[in-house]
PDB file of C-alpha atoms in Angstrom:
ATOM      1  CA  UNK A   1       8.096 136.012 117.622  1.00 58.00           C
ATOM      2  CA  UNK A   2      10.759 133.642 117.685  1.00 79.00           C
ATOM      3  CA  UNK A   3      14.423 134.195 116.862  1.00 94.00           C
ATOM      4  CA  UNK A   4      15.871 132.771 112.943  1.00 97.00           C
ATOM      5  CA  UNK A   5      19.145 131.412 113.537  1.00 98.00           C
ATOM      6  CA  UNK A   6      21.989 132.703 111.759  1.00 98.00           C
ATOM      7  CA  UNK A   7      25.407 131.621 110.995  1.00 98.00           C
ATOM      8  CA  UNK A   8      27.927 134.212 109.681  1.00 98.00           C
ATOM      9  CA  UNK A   9      30.963 132.449 107.705  1.00 98.00           C
ATOM     10  CA  UNK A  10      33.340 135.942 106.692  1.00 97.00           C
ATOM     11  CA  UNK A  11      37.141 135.709 106.829  1.00 96.00           C
ATOM     12  CA  UNK A  12      37.413 139.681 106.266  1.00 96.00           C
ATOM     13  CA  UNK A  13      36.356 140.928 109.541  1.00 95.00           C
ATOM     14  CA  UNK A  14      35.061 144.869 107.730  1.00 96.00           C
ATOM     15  CA  UNK A  15      33.040 142.933 105.776  1.00 97.00           C
ATOM     16  CA  UNK A  16      31.489 140.681 108.608  1.00 96.00           C
ATOM     17  CA  UNK A  17      30.401 143.574 110.816  1.00 96.00           C
ATOM     18  CA  UNK A  18      28.495 144.913 107.923  1.00 97.00           C
ATOM     19  CA  UNK A  19      26.597 141.527 107.751  1.00 97.00           C
ATOM     20  CA  UNK A  20      25.845 142.010 111.315  1.00 96.00           C
ATOM     21  CA  UNK A  21      24.821 145.395 111.485  1.00 96.00           C
ATOM     22  CA  UNK A  22      22.849 144.496 108.591  1.00 97.00           C
ATOM     23  CA  UNK A  23      21.149 141.711 109.887  1.00 97.00           C
ATOM     24  CA  UNK A  24      20.393 143.807 113.483  1.00 95.00           C
ATOM     25  CA  UNK A  25      18.464 145.631 111.467  1.00 96.00           C
ATOM     26  CA  UNK A  26      15.581 142.714 111.512  1.00 95.00           C
ATOM     27  CA  UNK A  27      14.628 141.851 115.007  1.00 95.00           C
ATOM     28  CA  UNK A  28      13.963 138.306 114.099  1.00 97.00           C
ATOM     29  CA  UNK A  29      17.537 137.607 113.274  1.00 97.00           C
ATOM     30  CA  UNK A  30      19.915 136.636 116.134  1.00 97.00           C
ATOM     31  CA  UNK A  31      23.827 135.441 115.134  1.00 97.00           C
ATOM     32  CA  UNK A  32      24.647 132.684 117.146  1.00 97.00           C
ATOM     33  CA  UNK A  33      27.632 131.717 115.753  1.00 96.00           C
ATOM     34  CA  UNK A  34      30.495 134.314 113.512  1.00 97.00           C
ATOM     35  CA  UNK A  35      33.397 132.029 111.757  1.00 98.00           C
ATOM     36  CA  UNK A  36      36.041 132.655 109.105  1.00 97.00           C
ATOM     37  CA  UNK A  37      37.305 129.640 107.984  1.00 96.00           C
ATOM     38  CA  UNK A  38      35.522 127.145 105.692  1.00 97.00           C
ATOM     39  CA  UNK A  39      35.755 124.462 108.357  1.00 97.00           C
ATOM     40  CA  UNK A  40      35.035 126.053 110.699  1.00 98.00           C
ATOM     41  CA  UNK A  41      31.962 126.566 109.214  1.00 98.00           C
ATOM     42  CA  UNK A  42      31.148 122.779 109.026  1.00 98.00           C
ATOM     43  CA  UNK A  43      31.777 122.272 112.381  1.00 98.00           C
ATOM     44  CA  UNK A  44      29.330 124.644 113.938  1.00 98.00           C
ATOM     45  CA  UNK A  45      26.704 124.352 111.161  1.00 98.00           C
ATOM     46  CA  UNK A  46      26.841 120.502 112.783  1.00 98.00           C
ATOM     47  CA  UNK A  47      27.286 121.733 116.130  1.00 98.00           C
ATOM     48  CA  UNK A  48      24.107 124.694 115.936  1.00 98.00           C
ATOM     49  CA  UNK A  49      22.170 123.644 113.313  1.00 97.00           C
ATOM     50  CA  UNK A  50      21.324 127.210 112.321  1.00 98.00           C
ATOM     51  CA  UNK A  51      18.042 128.158 110.183  1.00 98.00           C
ATOM     52  CA  UNK A  52      20.190 129.843 107.972  1.00 98.00           C
ATOM     53  CA  UNK A  53      23.684 130.156 107.171  1.00 98.00           C
ATOM     54  CA  UNK A  54      25.625 133.117 105.565  1.00 98.00           C
ATOM     55  CA  UNK A  55      28.476 131.842 103.860  1.00 98.00           C
ATOM     56  CA  UNK A  56      31.392 133.486 101.590  1.00 97.00           C
ATOM     57  CA  UNK A  57      33.484 131.778  98.912  1.00 97.00           C
ATOM     58  CA  UNK A  58      36.564 132.533  99.777  1.00 95.00           C
ATOM     59  CA  UNK A  59      37.407 131.269 102.966  1.00 96.00           C
ATOM     60  CA  UNK A  60      40.831 129.294 104.305  1.00 95.00           C
ATOM     61  CA  UNK A  61      41.380 125.961 105.407  1.00 94.00           C
ATOM     62  CA  UNK A  62      38.253 125.077 102.723  1.00 96.00           C
ATOM     63  CA  UNK A  63      36.567 127.349 100.238  1.00 97.00           C
ATOM     64  CA  UNK A  64      32.820 127.902 100.604  1.00 97.00           C
ATOM     65  CA  UNK A  65      31.642 125.362  97.876  1.00 97.00           C
ATOM     66  CA  UNK A  66      33.085 122.727  99.632  1.00 97.00           C
ATOM     67  CA  UNK A  67      32.037 123.569 103.205  1.00 98.00           C
ATOM     68  CA  UNK A  68      28.425 124.124 101.475  1.00 97.00           C
ATOM     69  CA  UNK A  69      28.555 120.546 100.288  1.00 97.00           C
ATOM     70  CA  UNK A  70      29.788 119.418 103.485  1.00 97.00           C
ATOM     71  CA  UNK A  71      27.224 121.526 105.337  1.00 98.00           C
ATOM     72  CA  UNK A  72      23.856 120.095 103.510  1.00 96.00           C
ATOM     73  CA  UNK A  73      25.664 116.208 105.179  1.00 96.00           C
ATOM     74  CA  UNK A  74      25.367 117.737 108.693  1.00 97.00           C
ATOM     75  CA  UNK A  75      23.141 120.483 108.940  1.00 97.00           C
ATOM     76  CA  UNK A  76      20.446 119.263 106.024  1.00 96.00           C
ATOM     77  CA  UNK A  77      17.792 121.644 107.178  1.00 96.00           C
ATOM     78  CA  UNK A  78      19.800 124.794 106.819  1.00 98.00           C
ATOM     79  CA  UNK A  79      19.231 127.386 104.245  1.00 98.00           C
ATOM     80  CA  UNK A  80      22.306 128.529 102.633  1.00 98.00           C
ATOM     81  CA  UNK A  81      23.323 132.004 101.039  1.00 98.00           C
ATOM     82  CA  UNK A  82      26.324 132.685  99.625  1.00 98.00           C
ATOM     83  CA  UNK A  83      27.973 136.189  99.923  1.00 98.00           C
ATOM     84  CA  UNK A  84      30.640 136.793  97.449  1.00 97.00           C
ATOM     85  CA  UNK A  85      32.815 138.713  95.688  1.00 95.00           C
ATOM     86  CA  UNK A  86      32.606 135.815  93.055  1.00 94.00           C
ATOM     87  CA  UNK A  87      30.524 136.852  89.918  1.00 92.00           C
ATOM     88  CA  UNK A  88      31.368 133.902  87.484  1.00 92.00           C
ATOM     89  CA  UNK A  89      28.294 132.457  86.010  1.00 91.00           C
ATOM     90  CA  UNK A  90      29.774 129.264  86.463  1.00 93.00           C
ATOM     91  CA  UNK A  91      30.433 129.036  90.479  1.00 94.00           C
ATOM     92  CA  UNK A  92      26.791 131.185  90.970  1.00 94.00           C
ATOM     93  CA  UNK A  93      25.286 127.484  89.329  1.00 93.00           C
ATOM     94  CA  UNK A  94      28.053 125.164  91.620  1.00 95.00           C
ATOM     95  CA  UNK A  95      26.628 127.271  94.151  1.00 95.00           C
ATOM     96  CA  UNK A  96      23.504 126.979  93.243  1.00 95.00           C
ATOM     97  CA  UNK A  97      23.687 123.558  92.379  1.00 94.00           C
ATOM     98  CA  UNK A  98      24.666 122.675  95.621  1.00 94.00           C
ATOM     99  CA  UNK A  99      21.660 123.329  97.114  1.00 93.00           C
ATOM    100  CA  UNK A 100      21.951 127.368  98.057  1.00 96.00           C
ATOM    101  CA  UNK A 101      19.050 129.198  98.371  1.00 97.00           C
ATOM    102  CA  UNK A 102      20.459 132.304  98.225  1.00 97.00           C
ATOM    103  CA  UNK A 103      23.438 134.343  96.418  1.00 97.00           C
ATOM    104  CA  UNK A 104      24.538 137.601  96.922  1.00 97.00           C
ATOM    105  CA  UNK A 105      27.225 139.926  95.583  1.00 97.00           C
ATOM    106  CA  UNK A 106      29.548 141.917  98.093  1.00 97.00           C
ATOM    107  CA  UNK A 107      29.346 144.593  95.587  1.00 95.00           C
ATOM    108  CA  UNK A 108      25.357 144.481  96.051  1.00 96.00           C
ATOM    109  CA  UNK A 109      25.080 143.369  99.739  1.00 97.00           C
ATOM    110  CA  UNK A 110      23.712 146.932 101.304  1.00 96.00           C
ATOM    111  CA  UNK A 111      20.849 146.511  98.639  1.00 96.00           C
ATOM    112  CA  UNK A 112      20.509 142.963  98.153  1.00 97.00           C
ATOM    113  CA  UNK A 113      21.188 141.222 101.406  1.00 98.00           C
ATOM    114  CA  UNK A 114      18.194 141.493 103.747  1.00 98.00           C
ATOM    115  CA  UNK A 115      15.615 141.205 100.491  1.00 97.00           C
ATOM    116  CA  UNK A 116      17.670 137.912 100.071  1.00 98.00           C
ATOM    117  CA  UNK A 117      17.270 136.498 103.347  1.00 98.00           C
ATOM    118  CA  UNK A 118      13.574 137.608 103.520  1.00 97.00           C
ATOM    119  CA  UNK A 119      13.096 135.780  99.761  1.00 97.00           C
ATOM    120  CA  UNK A 120      15.357 132.105 100.905  1.00 98.00           C
ATOM    121  CA  UNK A 121      13.154 132.424 104.431  1.00 97.00           C
ATOM    122  CA  UNK A 122       9.711 132.551 102.880  1.00 96.00           C
ATOM    123  CA  UNK A 123      10.956 129.323 100.359  1.00 96.00           C
ATOM    124  CA  UNK A 124      12.274 131.815  97.111  1.00 96.00           C
ATOM    125  CA  UNK A 125      15.754 130.796  95.676  1.00 95.00           C
ATOM    126  CA  UNK A 126      17.069 134.804  95.466  1.00 96.00           C
ATOM    127  CA  UNK A 127      20.563 135.998  92.981  1.00 94.00           C
ATOM    128  CA  UNK A 128      21.194 139.334  93.271  1.00 94.00           C
ATOM    129  CA  UNK A 129      21.149 141.535  90.091  1.00 85.00           C
ATOM    130  CA  UNK A 130      23.680 141.550  87.897  1.00 78.00           C
ATOM    131  CA  UNK A 131      23.883 137.841  87.995  1.00 75.00           C
ATOM    132  CA  UNK A 132      20.416 137.222  87.461  1.00 57.00           C
ATOM    133  CA  UNK A 133      20.387 137.659  83.197  1.00 54.00           C
ATOM    134  CA  UNK A 134      21.807 134.214  83.562  1.00 59.00           C
ATOM    135  CA  UNK A 135      19.167 132.101  83.515  1.00 60.00           C
ATOM    136  CA  UNK A 136      19.956 130.551  86.667  1.00 64.00           C
ATOM    137  CA  UNK A 137      16.863 127.781  87.747  1.00 58.00           C
ATOM    138  CA  UNK A 138      14.175 129.212  90.115  1.00 57.00           C
ATOM    139  CA  UNK A 139      16.192 132.878  90.312  1.00 42.00           C
ATOM    140  CA  UNK A 140      13.868 135.218  90.739  1.00 39.00           C
ATOM    141  CA  UNK A 141      15.761 138.462  92.042  1.00 37.00           C
ATOM    142  CA  UNK A 142      13.820 140.665  93.964  1.00 38.00           C
ATOM    143  CA  UNK A 143      13.605 144.380  95.109  1.00 41.00           C
ATOM    144  CA  UNK A 144      14.965 145.279  97.560  1.00 38.00           C
ATOM    145  CA  UNK A 145      12.947 145.397 101.160  1.00 42.00           C
ATOM    146  CA  UNK A 146      12.045 148.212 102.941  1.00 42.00           C
ATOM    147  CA  UNK A 147      13.166 147.402 106.658  1.00 34.00           C
TER     148      UNK A 147
END
């Protein structure tokens, strides 16, 4: 089984530890980089070419939305899942318009993160429950996966 290379972009250290711990439940996921800044995220995406990027929005230097715009240019094959506390429908829609394949609310990450990863890796868009009533294009919430 080949590993899926993941870049984690999160500026809150404790939440970053939670993300790593959660991803560790799937042996096929390998965290190949961790950064806490949007500009670093762009550089690491270009350098490492991860299959999957978990990206926060509220980041120093360059916010996650702008980082995603630039990542689309330097690593267009990387799939992006935003993991954010931002729940504004406009922000979620902008994230999806930028090519993100998933959007997970931090408050729901314990339930939704692995389900989002699974859905996105299978080619389906994922939006956390609670946001799904906003009719985002292609948004199809999935029930939590058992891992």
